[in-house]
Coordinates of C-alpha atoms in Angstrom, one line a residue:
S1 CA 138.3 68.9 -166.4
R2 CA 139.8 65.9 -164.6
I3 CA 139.6 63.8 -167.7
G4 CA 141.2 66.6 -169.6
L5 CA 144.0 66.8 -167.1
L6 CA 144.7 63.1 -167.5
R7 CA 144.7 63.4 -171.3
G8 CA 147.3 66.2 -171.1
S9 CA 144.8 69.1 -171.7
G10 CA 143.1 71.6 -169.4
N11 CA 144.2 74.8 -167.8
R12 CA 145.9 73.3 -164.8
W13 CA 148.1 71.1 -167.0
H14 CA 149.1 73.9 -169.3
T15 CA 149.7 76.2 -166.3
T16 CA 152.0 73.6 -164.7
I17 CA 153.9 73.0 -168.0
A18 CA 154.3 76.8 -168.5
R19 CA 155.8 77.2 -165.0
V20 CA 158.3 74.4 -165.6
M21 CA 159.3 75.8 -169.0
R22 CA 159.9 79.3 -167.5
A23 CA 162.2 77.9 -164.8
P24 CA 163.5 74.5 -166.0
I25 CA 166.6 74.6 -163.7
A26 CA 164.7 75.4 -160.6
S27 CA 162.0 72.9 -161.5
A28 CA 164.6 70.2 -161.9
A29 CA 166.2 71.1 -158.6
V30 CA 162.9 70.9 -156.8
A31 CA 162.2 67.5 -158.4
L32 CA 165.7 66.2 -157.4
V33 CA 165.1 67.4 -153.8
V34 CA 161.8 65.6 -153.7
L35 CA 163.3 62.4 -155.1
G36 CA 166.1 62.7 -152.6
L37 CA 163.8 63.0 -149.7
I38 CA 161.8 60.0 -150.9
A39 CA 165.0 57.9 -151.3
A40 CA 166.6 59.1 -148.0
P41 CA 165.4 56.1 -145.9
A42 CA 167.6 53.9 -148.2
A43 CA 170.7 55.3 -146.4
W44 CA 169.6 53.4 -143.3
L45 CA 168.7 50.2 -145.3
K46 CA 170.5 47.1 -144.1
I47 CA 170.7 44.3 -146.6
R48 CA 170.7 40.8 -145.2
G49 CA 169.7 37.3 -146.2
V50 CA 166.4 35.7 -145.3
T51 CA 166.7 33.6 -142.2
V52 CA 164.4 31.8 -139.9
D53 CA 164.2 35.0 -137.9
V54 CA 161.5 36.3 -140.3
L55 CA 159.1 33.7 -139.1
P56 CA 156.8 34.3 -136.1
T57 CA 158.1 33.0 -132.8
S58 CA 155.0 30.8 -132.6
T59 CA 156.1 28.6 -135.5
E60 CA 157.7 25.3 -134.6
S61 CA 160.8 25.7 -136.8
R62 CA 161.5 29.2 -135.3
H63 CA 161.0 27.8 -131.7
A64 CA 163.4 24.9 -132.4
F65 CA 166.0 27.2 -133.9
D66 CA 165.8 29.6 -131.0
L67 CA 166.3 26.8 -128.5
V68 CA 169.4 25.5 -130.4
R69 CA 170.7 29.1 -130.7
R70 CA 170.2 29.7 -127.0
D71 CA 171.7 26.4 -125.7
F72 CA 174.4 25.7 -128.3
G73 CA 175.3 29.0 -129.9
P74 CA 174.0 31.0 -132.9
G75 CA 176.5 29.4 -135.4
E76 CA 175.8 25.8 -134.5
L77 CA 173.1 25.4 -137.3
S78 CA 175.0 27.4 -139.9
P79 CA 178.6 26.4 -140.1
I80 CA 181.1 27.4 -142.8
F81 CA 182.4 24.6 -144.9
V82 CA 186.0 24.8 -146.2
V83 CA 186.2 22.2 -148.9
V84 CA 189.7 21.1 -150.0
Q85 CA 189.8 19.3 -153.3
S86 CA 192.9 17.7 -154.7
P87 CA 193.6 17.7 -158.5
Q88 CA 194.9 14.1 -158.2
N89 CA 193.4 10.9 -156.9
G90 CA 194.4 10.3 -153.3
G91 CA 195.9 13.8 -153.1
I92 CA 194.3 14.7 -149.8
W93 CA 196.5 12.2 -148.0
N94 CA 199.7 13.9 -149.1
P95 CA 201.6 14.8 -145.9
K96 CA 202.0 18.4 -147.1
V97 CA 198.3 18.7 -147.6
L98 CA 197.6 17.1 -144.2
D99 CA 200.0 19.7 -142.6
G100 CA 197.9 22.4 -144.4
V101 CA 194.7 21.0 -142.9
L102 CA 196.2 21.0 -139.4
A103 CA 197.5 24.6 -139.9
L104 CA 194.1 25.9 -141.0
H105 CA 192.4 24.0 -138.2
E106 CA 194.6 25.5 -135.6
R107 CA 194.2 29.0 -137.2
M108 CA 190.4 28.7 -136.9
K109 CA 190.6 27.4 -133.3
A110 CA 192.5 30.5 -132.3
D111 CA 190.2 32.9 -134.1
P112 CA 187.9 34.7 -131.6
R113 CA 185.1 34.6 -134.2
V114 CA 185.0 30.8 -134.1
D115 CA 183.4 28.6 -131.6
H116 CA 184.8 25.2 -132.7
V117 CA 186.1 23.4 -135.7
Q118 CA 185.9 19.9 -137.1
S119 CA 188.4 18.4 -139.5
L120 CA 190.7 15.4 -139.9
A121 CA 192.7 17.1 -137.1
T122 CA 189.8 16.3 -134.6
I123 CA 190.3 12.5 -135.0
V124 CA 192.4 12.6 -131.9
P125 CA 192.9 15.4 -129.3
N126 CA 195.8 17.7 -129.9
P127 CA 197.2 16.1 -133.0
T128 CA 200.9 16.7 -133.9
P129 CA 202.2 17.3 -137.4
A130 CA 203.8 13.9 -137.3
F131 CA 200.4 12.3 -136.5
M132 CA 198.7 14.2 -139.3
E133 CA 201.3 13.2 -141.8
S134 CA 200.8 9.6 -140.9
L135 CA 197.1 9.6 -141.7
S136 CA 195.8 7.5 -144.5
P137 CA 192.6 5.5 -145.1
A138 CA 194.5 2.4 -144.0
T139 CA 195.5 3.8 -140.6
I140 CA 192.0 5.4 -140.1
L141 CA 190.0 2.3 -140.9
T142 CA 191.7 0.3 -138.2
S143 CA 189.8 2.3 -135.6
P144 CA 186.0 2.4 -135.6
D145 CA 186.0 5.7 -133.7
R146 CA 188.4 7.3 -136.1
T147 CA 186.5 5.9 -139.1
R148 CA 183.2 7.3 -137.7
I149 CA 184.7 10.8 -137.5
A150 CA 186.8 10.8 -140.7
K151 CA 184.1 9.5 -143.0
R152 CA 182.2 12.8 -142.4
L153 CA 185.2 14.9 -143.3
A154 CA 187.1 13.1 -146.0
T155 CA 186.6 10.5 -148.8
L156 CA 188.1 7.3 -147.5
G157 CA 187.2 5.4 -150.6
G158 CA 186.8 6.2 -154.3
D159 CA 189.1 8.9 -155.7
Q160 CA 190.0 10.2 -152.2
R161 CA 190.3 13.8 -153.5
T162 CA 188.1 15.7 -151.0
T163 CA 188.3 16.7 -147.4
A164 CA 186.5 19.4 -145.5
L165 CA 186.9 21.6 -142.4
I166 CA 183.6 22.6 -140.7
V167 CA 184.0 25.9 -139.0
Y168 CA 181.3 26.9 -136.5
P169 CA 181.1 30.6 -135.9
R170 CA 180.1 32.3 -132.7
A171 CA 177.6 34.5 -134.4
G172 CA 174.7 33.8 -136.8
P173 CA 175.1 33.3 -140.6
T174 CA 174.3 36.9 -141.5
A175 CA 176.2 38.6 -138.7
H176 CA 179.0 40.9 -139.9
A177 CA 181.7 38.9 -137.9
T178 CA 180.6 35.7 -139.6
Q179 CA 180.4 37.2 -143.1
Q180 CA 183.9 38.7 -142.6
L181 CA 185.2 35.3 -141.3
M182 CA 183.9 33.6 -144.5
L183 CA 185.5 36.2 -146.7
D184 CA 188.8 36.0 -144.8
L185 CA 188.8 32.2 -145.4
R186 CA 188.1 32.8 -149.1
H187 CA 190.9 35.3 -149.4
H188 CA 193.6 33.9 -147.0
A189 CA 193.1 30.2 -146.5
K190 CA 196.1 29.2 -148.6
Q191 CA 198.2 31.9 -147.1
W192 CA 197.3 30.7 -143.6
A193 CA 197.9 27.0 -144.7
P194 CA 200.7 26.9 -147.3
G195 CA 200.3 23.1 -147.5
L196 CA 197.0 23.7 -149.4
A197 CA 198.7 25.9 -152.1
S198 CA 198.2 23.3 -154.8
M199 CA 194.6 22.4 -153.7
N200 CA 191.3 23.8 -154.9
V201 CA 189.9 25.5 -151.7
L202 CA 186.2 26.4 -151.8
V203 CA 184.3 28.1 -149.0
G204 CA 180.6 27.4 -148.7
G205 CA 177.8 26.9 -146.2
E206 CA 174.9 29.1 -145.2
P207 CA 176.9 32.2 -144.5
A208 CA 178.5 31.9 -147.9
E209 CA 175.1 31.3 -149.6
H210 CA 173.7 34.5 -148.1
Y211 CA 176.7 36.5 -149.3
D212 CA 176.7 35.1 -152.8
F213 CA 172.9 35.5 -153.2
L214 CA 173.1 39.2 -152.3
H215 CA 176.1 39.7 -154.4
V216 CA 174.5 38.1 -157.5
V217 CA 171.2 39.9 -157.0
Y218 CA 172.6 43.4 -156.3
S219 CA 175.3 43.2 -159.0
E220 CA 172.4 43.3 -161.5
F221 CA 170.7 46.2 -159.8
P222 CA 172.3 49.0 -161.8
I223 CA 171.1 47.4 -165.0
L224 CA 167.6 47.0 -163.7
L225 CA 167.6 50.7 -162.6
V226 CA 168.7 51.9 -166.0
L227 CA 166.0 49.8 -167.7
S228 CA 163.4 51.1 -165.3
L229 CA 164.4 54.7 -166.1
L230 CA 164.3 54.0 -169.8
V231 CA 160.8 52.5 -169.6
T232 CA 159.6 55.4 -167.5
F233 CA 161.0 57.9 -170.1
V234 CA 159.3 56.1 -173.0
V235 CA 156.0 56.0 -171.2
L236 CA 156.2 59.7 -170.4
M237 CA 157.1 60.5 -174.0
L238 CA 154.2 58.5 -175.4
F239 CA 151.5 59.8 -173.1
F240 CA 152.6 63.4 -172.3

């Protein structure tokens, strides 16, 4: 009888089908309630990127990360990179653009979600707009200390079209505050720093990678769900 049930025959199978056919609406309602109960835990599901926290605390990489996080802050190993790209060679040394870098730097320093910032504005303590506007590869290369800092943040040679601000958040890369900070930079960087209006401003780093990965994956989820339902429907039609 078990084989018969699996093949779609037998008294139990026919009895079940008959009950469903006599009350299709009630049967559908019961099925929906059961599916709802099964899916209910998804309401408490928290989507986040994969970080080193998934590793056991006994692993060396996790232990090293925990030490840095404890002693230097959760965001020290996962900064946000604000990349400013000029459409013209040498464009990052335009005084207006340098004013924009300073404005965004100061905005980030004042943000409670930020621990510290590195940019061309960190070449000297408390730079003034006049100092920023005077910056150029020629003035920077005269000082070994300024050169050491600036070469990590701007192209001093070549096309001289790119500079970056490195923003270190107070929280980890997947924390809500860090994710919102990254989105705020993507949406408002040029508003906060009008001098960057003509620049191409890109926001990356580990926090942005987590956000973009989840966005790309889950934007395809409705399509995958529909395909799964179609495959299930075809299988049921073929075998039952």
